[in-house]
Tab-separated table of C-alpha atoms in Angstrom:
chain	number	residue	atom	x	y	z
H	1	MET	CA	83.544	204.905	134.973
H	2	SER	CA	81.440	206.935	132.515
H	3	TRP	CA	81.762	204.379	129.700
H	4	LEU	CA	81.211	201.317	131.925
H	5	GLU	CA	77.507	201.691	132.633
H	6	PRO	CA	76.406	202.390	129.021
H	7	THR	CA	78.589	199.548	127.737
H	8	ALA	CA	77.286	197.110	130.355
H	9	ALA	CA	73.707	198.207	129.655
H	10	GLY	CA	74.151	197.703	125.917
H	11	LEU	CA	75.614	194.255	126.469
H	12	GLY	CA	72.706	193.475	128.796
H	13	VAL	CA	70.130	194.279	126.129
H	14	LEU	CA	72.061	192.253	123.563
H	15	CYS	CA	72.398	189.310	125.963
H	16	LEU	CA	68.688	189.270	126.760
H	17	PHE	CA	67.791	189.528	123.072
H	18	PHE	CA	69.976	186.487	122.373
H	19	LEU	CA	68.408	184.599	125.294
H	20	ILE	CA	64.890	185.269	124.039
H	21	ARG	CA	65.962	183.975	120.631
H	22	GLN	CA	67.625	180.985	122.365
H	23	SER	CA	70.975	181.849	120.764
H	24	MET	CA	74.259	180.541	122.147
H	25	TRP	CA	75.711	184.053	121.680
H	26	ALA	CA	73.857	185.065	124.846
H	27	TRP	CA	76.429	183.364	127.055
H	28	PRO	CA	79.714	185.073	126.001
H	29	VAL	CA	77.933	188.438	125.810
H	30	GLY	CA	76.542	187.762	129.288
H	31	ILE	CA	79.997	187.015	130.657
H	32	ALA	CA	81.285	190.378	129.381
H	33	MET	CA	78.243	192.195	130.795
H	34	THR	CA	78.558	190.641	134.248
H	35	GLY	CA	82.243	191.531	134.440
H	36	LEU	CA	81.478	195.193	133.816
H	37	TYR	CA	78.549	195.246	136.226
H	38	ALA	CA	80.728	193.701	138.952
H	39	ILE	CA	82.955	196.776	138.759
H	40	ILE	CA	79.978	199.162	138.725
H	41	PHE	CA	78.182	197.602	141.698
H	42	PHE	CA	81.327	197.427	143.818
H	43	ASP	CA	81.897	201.125	143.189
H	44	VAL	CA	78.395	202.082	144.452
H	45	ARG	CA	78.572	199.664	147.438
H	46	LEU	CA	75.868	197.264	146.283
H	47	TYR	CA	77.928	194.340	147.508
H	48	SER	CA	75.248	191.695	147.066
H	49	ASP	CA	74.910	192.750	143.436
H	50	PHE	CA	78.702	192.759	143.085
H	51	GLY	CA	78.902	189.184	144.360
H	52	LEU	CA	75.967	188.241	142.173
H	53	GLN	CA	77.835	189.345	139.065
H	54	LEU	CA	80.779	187.111	139.971
H	55	ILE	CA	78.443	184.149	140.431
H	56	PHE	CA	76.665	185.064	137.194
H	57	CYS	CA	79.958	184.615	135.337
H	58	VAL	CA	80.027	181.011	136.542
H	59	LEU	CA	76.323	180.503	135.764
H	60	GLN	CA	76.833	181.972	132.289
H	61	ALA	CA	79.476	179.324	131.622
H	62	TYR	CA	77.158	176.641	133.044
H	63	GLY	CA	74.267	177.802	130.851
H	64	TRP	CA	76.490	177.774	127.807
H	65	TRP	CA	77.597	174.216	128.570
H	66	PHE	CA	74.062	173.029	129.423
H	67	TRP	CA	72.498	174.416	126.265
H	68	LEU	CA	75.275	172.941	124.132
H	69	SER	CA	75.165	169.539	125.788
H	70	HIS	CA	71.359	169.178	125.740
H	71	ARG	CA	70.619	170.006	122.151
H	72	ASP	CA	69.837	167.315	119.611
H	73	ARG	CA	73.185	166.246	118.244
H	74	ALA	CA	71.528	164.946	115.076
H	75	GLU	CA	70.595	168.484	114.059
H	76	ALA	CA	73.335	171.109	113.813
H	77	ASN	CA	71.025	174.055	114.573
H	78	SER	CA	68.906	172.374	117.233
H	79	GLN	CA	68.319	173.801	120.703
H	80	ALA	CA	67.827	172.322	124.152
H	81	PRO	CA	64.066	172.069	124.787
H	82	VAL	CA	62.140	174.546	126.938
H	83	ILE	CA	60.792	172.834	130.086
H	84	TRP	CA	57.598	173.867	131.896
H	85	LEU	CA	57.817	173.345	135.650
H	86	GLY	CA	54.238	174.144	136.589
H	87	PHE	CA	53.190	175.780	139.858
H	88	GLN	CA	53.973	172.857	142.212
H	89	LYS	CA	57.558	172.529	140.991
H	90	LEU	CA	58.058	176.308	140.965
H	91	LEU	CA	57.289	176.714	144.688
H	92	PRO	CA	60.563	175.194	145.980
H	93	TRP	CA	62.525	177.551	143.708
H	94	LEU	CA	60.651	180.529	145.155
H	95	ALA	CA	61.251	179.261	148.705
H	96	VAL	CA	64.996	179.035	148.027
H	97	GLY	CA	64.937	182.618	146.733
H	98	ALA	CA	63.079	183.891	149.812
H	99	VAL	CA	65.322	182.114	152.332
H	100	GLY	CA	68.417	183.260	150.456
H	101	ALA	CA	67.166	186.862	150.429
H	102	LEU	CA	66.549	186.867	154.180
H	103	ALA	CA	69.881	185.247	155.012
H	104	LEU	CA	71.935	187.447	152.700
H	105	GLY	CA	70.066	190.578	153.781
H	106	LEU	CA	70.828	189.816	157.417
H	107	VAL	CA	74.533	189.298	156.682
H	108	MET	CA	74.768	192.471	154.583
H	109	ASP	CA	72.859	194.488	157.199
H	110	ARG	CA	74.979	193.358	160.139
H	111	PHE	CA	78.457	193.043	158.673
H	112	THR	CA	78.790	195.603	155.854
H	113	ASP	CA	77.994	199.212	155.070
H	114	ALA	CA	75.714	198.089	152.222
H	115	ASP	CA	72.903	200.393	151.190
H	116	LEU	CA	69.450	198.767	151.015
H	117	PRO	CA	70.774	195.413	152.240
H	118	TYR	CA	67.459	193.529	152.159
H	119	TRP	CA	66.261	194.894	148.825
H	120	ASP	CA	69.706	194.270	147.337
H	121	ALA	CA	69.710	190.761	148.800
H	122	MET	CA	66.245	190.090	147.382
H	123	THR	CA	67.306	190.951	143.844
H	124	THR	CA	70.495	188.950	144.328
H	125	SER	CA	68.884	185.793	145.692
H	126	PHE	CA	66.018	185.672	143.219
H	127	SER	CA	68.380	186.540	140.357
H	128	LEU	CA	70.438	183.461	141.202
H	129	VAL	CA	67.302	181.332	141.190
H	130	ALA	CA	66.136	182.849	137.898
H	131	GLN	CA	69.558	182.525	136.256
H	132	PHE	CA	69.869	178.853	137.181
H	133	MET	CA	66.329	178.252	135.902
H	134	LEU	CA	67.254	180.093	132.690
H	135	ALA	CA	70.364	177.975	132.229
H	136	ARG	CA	68.168	174.852	132.578
H	137	LYS	CA	65.640	176.360	130.122
H	138	TYR	CA	62.732	176.338	132.574
H	139	LEU	CA	59.984	178.544	131.146
H	140	GLU	CA	59.094	180.043	134.524
H	141	ASN	CA	62.529	181.712	134.773
H	142	TRP	CA	60.967	184.651	132.950
H	143	LEU	CA	58.327	185.105	135.668
H	144	VAL	CA	61.001	185.196	138.379
H	145	TRP	CA	63.004	187.686	136.310
H	146	ILE	CA	59.923	189.913	135.993
H	147	GLY	CA	59.692	190.099	139.800
H	148	VAL	CA	63.423	190.806	140.102
H	149	ASP	CA	63.233	193.559	137.499
H	150	VAL	CA	60.374	195.350	139.271
H	151	VAL	CA	62.415	195.560	142.498
H	152	ALA	CA	65.698	196.328	140.707
H	153	ILE	CA	64.207	199.328	138.885
H	154	GLY	CA	63.545	200.994	142.233
H	155	VAL	CA	66.848	200.007	143.848
H	156	TYR	CA	68.972	201.309	140.987
H	157	ALA	CA	66.957	204.530	140.645
H	158	TYR	CA	67.420	205.147	144.382
H	159	LYS	CA	71.195	204.650	143.986
H	160	GLY	CA	71.302	207.121	141.083
H	161	LEU	CA	72.063	204.479	138.455
H	162	MET	CA	69.416	205.876	136.132
H	163	LEU	CA	70.699	204.165	132.992
H	164	THR	CA	70.742	200.825	134.790
H	165	SER	CA	67.273	201.478	136.224
H	166	GLY	CA	66.053	202.233	132.707
H	167	LEU	CA	67.794	199.104	131.475
H	168	TYR	CA	65.867	197.024	134.008
H	169	ALA	CA	62.619	198.652	132.845
H	170	LEU	CA	63.536	197.492	129.342
H	171	PHE	CA	64.489	194.080	130.765
H	172	LEU	CA	61.031	193.891	132.334
H	173	LEU	CA	59.396	194.341	128.936
H	174	MET	CA	61.837	191.937	127.302
H	175	CYS	CA	61.114	189.310	129.974
H	176	VAL	CA	57.416	189.487	129.145
H	177	TRP	CA	58.406	188.974	125.499
H	178	GLY	CA	60.762	186.147	126.492
H	179	PHE	CA	58.038	184.342	128.432
H	180	TRP	CA	55.639	184.661	125.518
H	181	GLN	CA	58.266	183.561	122.967
H	182	TRP	CA	59.481	180.552	124.945
H	183	ARG	CA	55.923	179.493	125.768
H	184	ARG	CA	55.042	179.674	122.081
H	185	ASP	CA	58.160	177.703	121.148
H	186	SER	CA	57.462	175.032	123.763
H	187	ALA	CA	55.212	172.238	122.562
H	188	VAL	CA	54.890	170.501	125.929
H	189	GLU	CA	52.394	171.554	128.623
H	190	PRO	CA	53.534	171.689	132.290
H	191	GLU	CA	51.858	168.445	133.329
H	192	ALA	CA	53.738	166.451	130.702
H	193	ALA	CA	57.088	168.224	130.920
H	194	PRO	CA	59.768	166.283	132.784
H	195	ALA	CA	61.928	168.385	135.105
H	196	GLN	CA	65.625	167.895	134.429
């Protein structure tokens, strides 16, 4: 397993870099990263994170399709537009994340030997919300990811996955950069941005 974590971490940094740059290469790199992390998380009994990686594979494919299908077909190098949700439209996404975290935490606590079931469930549930928002190119995905990264740093450090904990510290910084970059690239303010 010694090569798995560094390889997955490297792919994670590369994937996030491509996402910040709004490059289609993010999606195949992300699929490879999630496959490796599924193996890692199963091995350390973070079952919510293991399941999350499997779902991420599907969401990576969805994001790839969505970005390809929503770009301007008249321009070969065009990108799907960044959408601002605004606070009112962000609240339901956060509610879904919270309810999902409680439900999954309860299941993991009662029916598995999972370590940190509620913290693990929180990162899992909000990661799903953030990943779907990312696939749809909602600007606020970066804010949700920042919250996930803060919790994940502690969870992975506690489990002894120091490289992964460090990776999530780097992800935290990159998410701040991603929010700034996407906000700068977006010409539409939240009030005028249609939700897709």
